XYZ file of N, CA and C in Angstrom:
378
model
N -57.426 -62.312 -80.951
C -56.709 -61.478 -79.756
C -58.091 -60.516 -80.568
N -58.620 -60.217 -79.051
C -59.383 -59.164 -78.547
C -58.735 -57.967 -78.699
N -59.675 -56.960 -79.239
C -59.375 -55.277 -79.419
C -59.964 -54.213 -79.200
N -59.724 -53.769 -78.804
C -61.401 -52.815 -78.451
C -60.196 -51.169 -78.917
N -60.899 -50.651 -79.444
C -60.421 -49.138 -79.839
C -61.666 -48.234 -79.955
N -60.857 -46.714 -78.663
C -62.313 -46.025 -78.017
C -61.762 -44.399 -79.627
N -62.881 -44.285 -79.752
C -62.177 -42.623 -80.278
C -63.706 -42.184 -80.453
N -63.715 -40.492 -80.297
C -64.144 -39.460 -79.956
C -64.328 -38.127 -79.165
N -63.662 -38.350 -78.114
C -63.265 -37.847 -77.136
C -63.273 -36.399 -77.416
N -62.394 -35.385 -76.564
C -62.009 -33.910 -76.478
C -62.584 -32.897 -75.628
N -62.877 -31.847 -75.821
C -62.699 -30.377 -75.462
C -64.694 -30.265 -75.398
N -64.916 -30.123 -74.475
C -66.277 -29.828 -74.252
C -67.048 -28.846 -73.599
N -67.951 -27.720 -73.828
C -68.452 -27.193 -72.904
C -69.441 -27.581 -72.033
N -69.605 -27.431 -70.918
C -70.527 -27.860 -69.229
C -72.135 -27.246 -70.381
N -72.484 -28.510 -70.339
C -73.851 -29.039 -70.704
C -73.909 -29.266 -72.419
N -72.887 -29.274 -72.444
C -72.525 -29.952 -74.172
C -72.808 -31.260 -73.792
N -72.458 -32.171 -75.181
C -72.592 -33.132 -75.704
C -71.253 -33.695 -76.335
N -71.416 -35.098 -76.487
C -70.123 -35.706 -76.632
C -70.683 -37.041 -77.248
N -70.329 -38.203 -78.182
C -70.454 -39.144 -78.240
C -69.383 -40.205 -78.415
N -68.792 -41.022 -77.900
C -67.557 -41.747 -78.299
C -67.787 -43.578 -78.583
N -66.995 -43.429 -79.021
C -67.113 -45.005 -79.954
C -66.360 -46.055 -79.902
N -66.752 -47.292 -79.277
C -65.979 -48.200 -79.132
C -65.655 -48.724 -80.009
N -65.008 -49.366 -80.830
C -64.742 -50.485 -82.390
C -64.134 -51.686 -81.352
N -64.931 -52.971 -81.751
C -64.692 -54.618 -80.826
C -64.139 -55.156 -81.860
N -63.517 -56.810 -81.952
C -63.140 -56.783 -82.851
C -62.682 -58.442 -81.956
N -62.456 -59.187 -82.325
C -61.698 -60.525 -82.135
C -62.303 -61.977 -81.687
N -64.564 -61.537 -80.869
C -64.275 -61.881 -80.250
C -65.135 -63.413 -81.190
N -65.318 -64.224 -81.016
C -65.298 -65.927 -81.972
C -66.900 -66.150 -81.394
N -67.701 -65.273 -80.291
C -68.424 -65.820 -79.421
C -69.337 -64.650 -79.193
N -70.493 -64.727 -78.733
C -71.283 -63.663 -78.347
C -71.935 -63.321 -76.558
N -70.741 -64.284 -75.949
C -70.725 -64.018 -74.721
C -69.850 -63.680 -74.271
N -70.525 -61.846 -74.257
C -69.021 -60.676 -73.904
C -69.972 -59.828 -73.884
N -70.217 -58.969 -72.159
C -70.065 -57.824 -72.154
C -69.499 -56.594 -73.171
N -69.717 -55.733 -73.018
C -69.154 -53.580 -73.255
C -69.190 -52.792 -72.241
N -68.267 -52.742 -71.223
C -68.579 -50.785 -70.231
C -68.050 -50.633 -70.593
N -68.177 -49.606 -70.376
C -67.453 -47.850 -70.425
C -67.263 -47.184 -69.085
N -65.683 -47.357 -68.960
C -65.838 -46.934 -67.699
C -64.310 -45.326 -67.538
N -64.991 -44.708 -66.347
C -63.569 -43.738 -66.492
C -62.939 -43.304 -65.261
N -61.970 -43.079 -65.376
C -61.072 -42.172 -64.555
C -60.656 -40.522 -64.269
N -60.652 -40.297 -63.654
C -60.594 -38.935 -63.402
C -58.993 -39.297 -62.966
N -58.043 -37.686 -62.617
C -56.922 -38.143 -62.039
C -57.220 -38.184 -60.571
N -56.290 -38.945 -59.858
C -56.486 -39.045 -57.957
C -57.434 -38.987 -57.527
N -58.291 -40.004 -58.800
C -59.667 -40.908 -58.138
C -59.483 -42.623 -58.781
N -61.049 -43.000 -58.318
C -60.426 -44.436 -58.491
C -61.635 -45.079 -59.570
N -60.963 -45.890 -60.937
C -62.210 -46.003 -61.486
C -63.167 -45.952 -61.950
N -63.969 -45.668 -62.294
C -65.746 -45.444 -62.315
C -66.295 -46.257 -63.146
N -67.048 -46.828 -62.994
C -67.881 -47.939 -63.973
C -69.636 -46.597 -64.479
N -69.225 -46.870 -65.927
C -70.002 -45.176 -66.144
C -71.128 -46.589 -67.112
N -70.868 -47.381 -68.115
C -72.607 -48.379 -68.072
C -71.932 -49.395 -68.314
N -72.923 -50.623 -68.892
C -72.168 -51.633 -69.427
C -73.638 -52.023 -71.062
N -73.261 -52.946 -71.221
C -74.091 -52.911 -72.375
C -74.136 -54.489 -72.842
N -75.214 -55.658 -72.108
C -75.334 -56.999 -72.619
C -76.580 -57.548 -73.174
N -76.237 -57.913 -74.240
C -77.571 -58.575 -75.368
C -78.483 -57.002 -74.965
N -79.623 -57.565 -75.250
C -80.394 -55.785 -74.914
C -80.424 -55.141 -73.968
N -80.085 -55.260 -72.620
C -79.915 -55.377 -71.562
C -78.046 -53.587 -70.746
N -79.001 -52.936 -70.917
C -77.792 -52.015 -70.730
C -78.068 -50.777 -68.874
N -76.889 -51.035 -68.089
C -77.256 -51.322 -67.143
C -75.350 -49.401 -66.778
N -76.590 -48.759 -66.155
C -75.408 -47.600 -65.694
C -75.237 -47.295 -64.573
N -74.016 -46.263 -64.422
C -74.110 -45.651 -63.161
C -75.111 -44.483 -62.477
N -74.847 -44.653 -61.487
C -75.762 -43.807 -60.092
C -75.906 -42.156 -60.858
N -74.422 -41.286 -61.328
C -73.572 -40.969 -61.437
C -73.834 -40.139 -62.789
N -74.155 -41.061 -63.812
C -74.351 -40.411 -65.443
C -76.147 -40.873 -65.633
N -76.992 -41.462 -64.754
C -78.232 -42.052 -65.242
C -79.332 -40.752 -65.996
N -79.619 -41.109 -66.577
C -80.345 -39.644 -67.288
C -79.806 -38.883 -68.192
N -78.012 -38.197 -67.890
C -77.859 -38.124 -68.918
C -76.898 -38.412 -70.155
N -76.632 -39.817 -69.954
C -75.677 -40.388 -70.599
C -77.120 -41.477 -71.579
N -76.254 -42.388 -72.771
C -76.869 -43.664 -73.259
C -75.886 -44.092 -73.726
N -76.049 -45.273 -73.590
C -75.151 -46.532 -74.255
C -76.071 -47.745 -75.661
N -75.034 -47.567 -76.865
C -75.794 -48.498 -77.392
C -75.528 -49.181 -78.231
N -75.473 -49.834 -79.208
C -74.851 -50.997 -80.042
C -74.465 -51.145 -81.041
N -74.426 -51.062 -82.393
C -74.443 -51.452 -84.110
C -74.112 -52.462 -83.304
N -74.479 -53.957 -84.331
C -73.993 -55.356 -84.423
C -73.523 -55.580 -85.206
N -73.924 -54.850 -86.196
C -73.118 -55.254 -87.970
C -71.812 -54.698 -87.878
N -71.271 -53.514 -87.174
C -70.506 -52.640 -87.626
C -69.368 -52.757 -86.528
N -70.206 -54.445 -84.986
C -69.174 -53.934 -83.691
C -69.019 -53.185 -83.377
N -69.474 -51.761 -83.064
C -69.444 -50.512 -82.266
C -70.178 -50.574 -81.232
N -69.607 -50.140 -79.969
C -70.818 -49.528 -79.124
C -70.365 -48.064 -78.974
N -71.277 -47.061 -78.058
C -71.234 -45.910 -78.751
C -71.355 -46.138 -76.996
N -71.182 -44.298 -76.533
C -71.644 -43.526 -75.307
C -72.004 -42.484 -75.619
N -73.347 -42.022 -75.931
C -73.453 -40.908 -75.900
C -74.045 -39.415 -74.930
N -73.332 -39.370 -74.700
C -73.250 -37.885 -73.516
C -73.328 -36.874 -73.493
N -74.598 -36.543 -72.721
C -75.478 -35.199 -72.746
C -75.238 -34.693 -71.225
N -75.627 -32.594 -71.254
C -75.349 -32.255 -70.326
C -74.419 -32.441 -68.942
N -73.297 -32.015 -70.053
C -71.580 -33.425 -69.038
C -71.759 -31.401 -68.264
N -70.376 -31.885 -67.445
C -70.392 -31.467 -66.075
C -69.173 -31.559 -65.727
N -68.579 -30.549 -65.370
C -66.524 -30.310 -65.370
C -66.827 -31.887 -64.686
N -66.913 -32.370 -64.124
C -66.930 -33.630 -63.163
C -67.178 -34.702 -63.682
N -67.363 -35.129 -65.162
C -67.422 -35.840 -66.341
C -65.889 -35.833 -66.395
N -64.745 -34.844 -66.338
C -64.289 -35.218 -66.818
C -63.239 -36.095 -66.484
N -62.757 -36.743 -67.968
C -62.118 -38.381 -66.734
C -61.646 -39.093 -68.578
N -60.199 -39.464 -67.850
C -60.059 -40.610 -69.497
C -61.346 -42.171 -69.516
N -61.915 -41.899 -71.163
C -62.833 -42.818 -70.360
C -62.537 -43.711 -71.482
N -62.651 -45.207 -71.085
C -61.923 -46.774 -71.150
C -62.679 -47.317 -71.484
N -63.108 -48.187 -72.694
C -64.242 -49.388 -73.242
C -63.695 -50.742 -72.561
N -63.573 -51.717 -71.882
C -63.621 -52.934 -71.822
C -65.096 -54.074 -72.020
N -64.011 -54.788 -71.917
C -65.004 -56.115 -72.599
C -64.656 -57.391 -71.087
N -66.206 -58.034 -70.880
C -65.938 -59.297 -70.286
C -65.920 -60.618 -70.679
N -65.539 -60.974 -70.765
C -66.285 -62.422 -70.849
C -65.064 -63.769 -70.338
N -65.484 -65.146 -70.114
C -67.141 -65.076 -70.392
C -68.037 -64.636 -69.597
N -68.967 -65.117 -69.625
C -69.890 -64.380 -68.577
C -70.652 -63.451 -68.113
N -70.270 -62.725 -69.549
C -70.545 -61.018 -69.821
C -72.179 -60.438 -68.978
N -73.308 -61.490 -69.027
C -74.261 -60.970 -68.825
C -74.670 -61.123 -66.987
N -73.249 -61.774 -66.636
C -74.050 -61.957 -65.425
C -73.105 -60.753 -64.665
N -72.039 -60.418 -65.266
C -70.446 -59.310 -64.561
C -71.414 -58.204 -65.070
N -71.833 -57.700 -65.908
C -71.838 -56.826 -66.885
C -72.832 -55.883 -65.874
N -74.007 -56.031 -64.765
C -74.625 -54.832 -64.072
C -73.695 -54.085 -62.877
N -73.035 -55.348 -62.358
C -72.093 -55.223 -61.214
C -70.940 -53.941 -61.618
N -71.304 -53.745 -63.412
C -70.023 -52.541 -62.942
C -68.381 -52.317 -62.500
N -68.617 -53.103 -62.271
C -67.185 -53.766 -60.940
C -66.063 -53.449 -62.391
N -65.478 -52.145 -62.035
C -63.895 -52.888 -62.907
C -63.257 -54.053 -63.228
N -63.056 -54.410 -62.587
C -62.236 -55.560 -61.932
C -62.530 -56.847 -62.097
N -63.755 -56.651 -62.949
C -64.078 -58.315 -63.412
C -63.750 -58.076 -65.051
N -63.386 -56.624 -65.813
C -63.444 -57.047 -67.130
C -61.501 -57.245 -67.324
N -61.763 -57.844 -68.521
C -60.383 -58.993 -68.516
C -60.138 -58.141 -70.233
N -60.533 -57.129 -70.945
C -60.032 -56.201 -72.034
C -59.932 -55.019 -71.932
N -58.725 -54.087 -72.615
C -59.600 -52.798 -72.483
C -58.585 -52.607 -73.645
N -59.741 -50.750 -73.566
C -59.208 -50.245 -74.883
C -58.276 -49.171 -73.892
N -57.325 -48.288 -75.129
C -56.390 -47.242 -74.862
C -57.112 -46.321 -73.911
N -58.416 -46.036 -74.167
C -58.697 -44.822 -73.354
C -58.906 -43.519 -74.276
N -59.771 -42.604 -74.085
C -59.922 -41.077 -75.036
C -59.927 -39.745 -73.571
N -59.592 -39.075 -73.785
C -59.908 -38.381 -72.815
C -61.258 -37.545 -73.362
N -61.804 -36.998 -72.109
C -62.708 -36.342 -72.572
C -62.784 -35.088 -70.955
N -62.550 -34.331 -72.097
C -62.554 -32.240 -70.885
C -63.913 -31.884 -71.108
N -64.504 -31.419 -70.017
C -66.097 -30.447 -69.460
C -65.387 -29.427 -69.140
N -65.067 -28.578 -69.919
C -64.699 -27.306 -68.904
C -65.475 -25.401 -70.277
N -65.060 -24.597 -69.154
C -65.494 -23.191 -70.261
C -64.181 -22.286 -71.338
């Protein structure tokens, strides 16, 4: 069974930084991609980033501020967020798409991702 567990959310001031982690388990092959998504109240779920193999893709609203990386040894994917703004406030989810992770990853389409973590709240406020 595939499991994804997020951690690292919290309250941060505008301009601050935060790192989210996503621990991935249950895959018996490498044909998957891990994406980060977020959802604010009364807004649609938005694609933040996705990593597949050595490639990373970002949503336009976070380019230049957020960085996604992975540690294959610990099977953890990270979302490093900097220069945070109040509009970044949302519940952040990591999700996996498999098979064809390399194909769907660039789309950042949450409808294609089939395994989800429980989410972690990020609040940017002074």
